[in-house]
Structures are given as structure tokens and as C-alpha cells.
């Protein structure tokens, strides 16, 4: 699903924003099954930014930790992030 009508006018909605823990874990867990295009669109990030983050996580040695994280633990991160967003509003 495209983020906007015209691809050439499209900008990632999270461009320039810091990566959250939730996004990093999502990237590691779903990059393989969903592929770069889907993960990029889901996160609202440019494909180049997604690749750069992936390489950074691998260099830091935490890619496999996030990739193999149990879904229950990932869900807790997501819920914690959602609660934080509610308090920020």
C-alpha cells in the first residue's frame, strides 16, 4: 500500500525521526517474511533508511536478538509504546 498517490511526490512520514525500539524490533522480526518494500511502508521509512538501520543493528550485534525475540516480549514493547503515545497527547 503506497503512502501517497504519486510515488515521485511521496516522502516517508517518519523521515528524520529517531528510530524507536518498537520499530527496530519490527524491522528485525519482519524484514525476512515481509520484505523491504512492506517493512518500509509499514514503518513510514525510506527503503534506504530501513537498510541503514538494519546494517547498524547488525554491526551493533543486536539484530539476531531482536529477530529472535519472543512475540510476547515484542507485544509488551508495542503496548508500552502505545501507552507512552497516549500520555503524550
PDB file of C-alpha atoms in Angstrom:
ATOM      1  CA  UNK A   1       0.000   0.000   0.000  1.00  0.00           C
ATOM      2  CA  UNK A   2       1.644   3.285  -1.076  1.00  0.00           C
ATOM      3  CA  UNK A   3       1.979   6.108   1.394  1.00  0.00           C
ATOM      4  CA  UNK A   4       0.761   8.643  -1.169  1.00  0.00           C
ATOM      5  CA  UNK A   5      -0.771   8.960  -4.633  1.00  0.00           C
ATOM      6  CA  UNK A   6       2.276   9.909  -6.735  1.00  0.00           C
ATOM      7  CA  UNK A   7       5.451   7.982  -5.978  1.00  0.00           C
ATOM      8  CA  UNK A   8       7.709  10.889  -7.003  1.00  0.00           C
ATOM      9  CA  UNK A   9       5.925  13.215  -4.540  1.00  0.00           C
ATOM     10  CA  UNK A  10       5.979  10.673  -1.752  1.00  0.00           C
ATOM     11  CA  UNK A  11       8.027  11.221   1.389  1.00  0.00           C
ATOM     12  CA  UNK A  12       8.309   8.786   4.233  1.00  0.00           C
ATOM     13  CA  UNK A  13       6.172  10.033   7.111  1.00  0.00           C
ATOM     14  CA  UNK A  14       8.868   9.249   9.689  1.00  0.00           C
ATOM     15  CA  UNK A  15      11.727  10.764   7.710  1.00  0.00           C
ATOM     16  CA  UNK A  16      14.320  12.213  10.060  1.00  0.00           C
ATOM     17  CA  UNK A  17      12.632  10.882  13.185  1.00  0.00           C
ATOM     18  CA  UNK A  18      14.646   8.779  15.655  1.00  0.00           C
ATOM     19  CA  UNK A  19      14.049   5.036  15.472  1.00  0.00           C
ATOM     20  CA  UNK A  20      12.044   3.629  18.380  1.00  0.00           C
ATOM     21  CA  UNK A  21      12.756   0.273  19.972  1.00  0.00           C
ATOM     22  CA  UNK A  22       9.419  -0.949  18.621  1.00  0.00           C
ATOM     23  CA  UNK A  23      10.442  -0.035  15.056  1.00  0.00           C
ATOM     24  CA  UNK A  24      13.847  -1.692  15.383  1.00  0.00           C
ATOM     25  CA  UNK A  25      12.351  -4.941  16.654  1.00  0.00           C
ATOM     26  CA  UNK A  26       9.643  -4.820  13.960  1.00  0.00           C
ATOM     27  CA  UNK A  27      12.311  -4.378  11.303  1.00  0.00           C
ATOM     28  CA  UNK A  28      14.340  -7.344  12.538  1.00  0.00           C
ATOM     29  CA  UNK A  29      11.323  -9.636  13.010  1.00  0.00           C
ATOM     30  CA  UNK A  30       9.515  -8.889   9.754  1.00  0.00           C
ATOM     31  CA  UNK A  31      12.223  -7.953   7.243  1.00  0.00           C
ATOM     32  CA  UNK A  32      12.649 -11.599   6.203  1.00  0.00           C
ATOM     33  CA  UNK A  33       8.985 -12.614   5.929  1.00  0.00           C
ATOM     34  CA  UNK A  34       7.577  -9.333   4.571  1.00  0.00           C
ATOM     35  CA  UNK A  35      10.494  -7.920   2.585  1.00  0.00           C
ATOM     36  CA  UNK A  36      11.976  -4.451   2.324  1.00  0.00           C
ATOM     37  CA  UNK A  37       9.054  -2.814   0.487  1.00  0.00           C
ATOM     38  CA  UNK A  38       6.429  -3.886   3.012  1.00  0.00           C
ATOM     39  CA  UNK A  39       8.546  -3.100   6.088  1.00  0.00           C
ATOM     40  CA  UNK A  40       9.488   0.275   4.655  1.00  0.00           C
ATOM     41  CA  UNK A  41       5.845   1.180   4.002  1.00  0.00           C
ATOM     42  CA  UNK A  42       4.696  -0.171   7.376  1.00  0.00           C
ATOM     43  CA  UNK A  43       7.257   1.897   9.248  1.00  0.00           C
ATOM     44  CA  UNK A  44       6.816   5.017   7.113  1.00  0.00           C
ATOM     45  CA  UNK A  45      10.536   4.952   6.350  1.00  0.00           C
ATOM     46  CA  UNK A  46      12.522   5.235   3.145  1.00  0.00           C
ATOM     47  CA  UNK A  47      13.994   1.942   1.915  1.00  0.00           C
ATOM     48  CA  UNK A  48      17.496   3.382   2.266  1.00  0.00           C
ATOM     49  CA  UNK A  49      16.830   4.323   5.892  1.00  0.00           C
ATOM     50  CA  UNK A  50      15.498   0.822   6.596  1.00  0.00           C
ATOM     51  CA  UNK A  51      18.617  -0.746   5.082  1.00  0.00           C
ATOM     52  CA  UNK A  52      20.878   1.619   7.022  1.00  0.00           C
ATOM     53  CA  UNK A  53      19.140   0.784  10.302  1.00  0.00           C
ATOM     54  CA  UNK A  54      19.369  -2.926   9.539  1.00  0.00           C
ATOM     55  CA  UNK A  55      23.119  -2.662   8.901  1.00  0.00           C
ATOM     56  CA  UNK A  56      23.584  -0.608  12.086  1.00  0.00           C
ATOM     57  CA  UNK A  57      21.729  -3.208  14.186  1.00  0.00           C
ATOM     58  CA  UNK A  58      23.861  -5.976  12.689  1.00  0.00           C
ATOM     59  CA  UNK A  59      27.092  -4.066  13.397  1.00  0.00           C
ATOM     60  CA  UNK A  60      25.943  -3.485  16.977  1.00  0.00           C
ATOM     61  CA  UNK A  61      25.296  -7.212  17.349  1.00  0.00           C
ATOM     62  CA  UNK A  62      21.623  -6.845  18.306  1.00  0.00           C
ATOM     63  CA  UNK A  63      19.939  -7.825  15.021  1.00  0.00           C
ATOM     64  CA  UNK A  64      19.622 -11.514  15.972  1.00  0.00           C
ATOM     65  CA  UNK A  65      18.424 -10.634  19.478  1.00  0.00           C
ATOM     66  CA  UNK A  66      15.576  -8.569  18.030  1.00  0.00           C
ATOM     67  CA  UNK A  67      14.867 -11.033  15.212  1.00  0.00           C
ATOM     68  CA  UNK A  68      14.543 -13.952  17.629  1.00  0.00           C
ATOM     69  CA  UNK A  69      12.688 -12.045  20.346  1.00  0.00           C
ATOM     70  CA  UNK A  70       9.590 -13.948  21.513  1.00  0.00           C
ATOM     71  CA  UNK A  71       6.356 -12.392  20.263  1.00  0.00           C
ATOM     72  CA  UNK A  72       5.128 -11.971  23.844  1.00  0.00           C
ATOM     73  CA  UNK A  73       8.122  -9.747  24.608  1.00  0.00           C
ATOM     74  CA  UNK A  74       7.614  -7.795  21.361  1.00  0.00           C
ATOM     75  CA  UNK A  75       3.942  -7.282  22.231  1.00  0.00           C
ATOM     76  CA  UNK A  76       4.967  -5.812  25.600  1.00  0.00           C
ATOM     77  CA  UNK A  77       7.221  -3.310  23.795  1.00  0.00           C
ATOM     78  CA  UNK A  78       4.344  -2.361  21.483  1.00  0.00           C
ATOM     79  CA  UNK A  79       1.921  -1.929  24.385  1.00  0.00           C
ATOM     80  CA  UNK A  80       4.434   0.167  26.307  1.00  0.00           C
ATOM     81  CA  UNK A  81       4.912   2.378  23.235  1.00  0.00           C
ATOM     82  CA  UNK A  82       1.164   2.823  22.810  1.00  0.00           C
ATOM     83  CA  UNK A  83       0.755   3.822  26.449  1.00  0.00           C
ATOM     84  CA  UNK A  84       3.532   6.374  26.008  1.00  0.00           C
ATOM     85  CA  UNK A  85       1.759   7.860  22.992  1.00  0.00           C
ATOM     86  CA  UNK A  86      -1.476   8.193  24.984  1.00  0.00           C
ATOM     87  CA  UNK A  87       0.297  10.148  27.723  1.00  0.00           C
ATOM     88  CA  UNK A  88       1.986  12.442  25.184  1.00  0.00           C
ATOM     89  CA  UNK A  89      -1.380  13.595  23.794  1.00  0.00           C
TER      90      UNK A  89
END
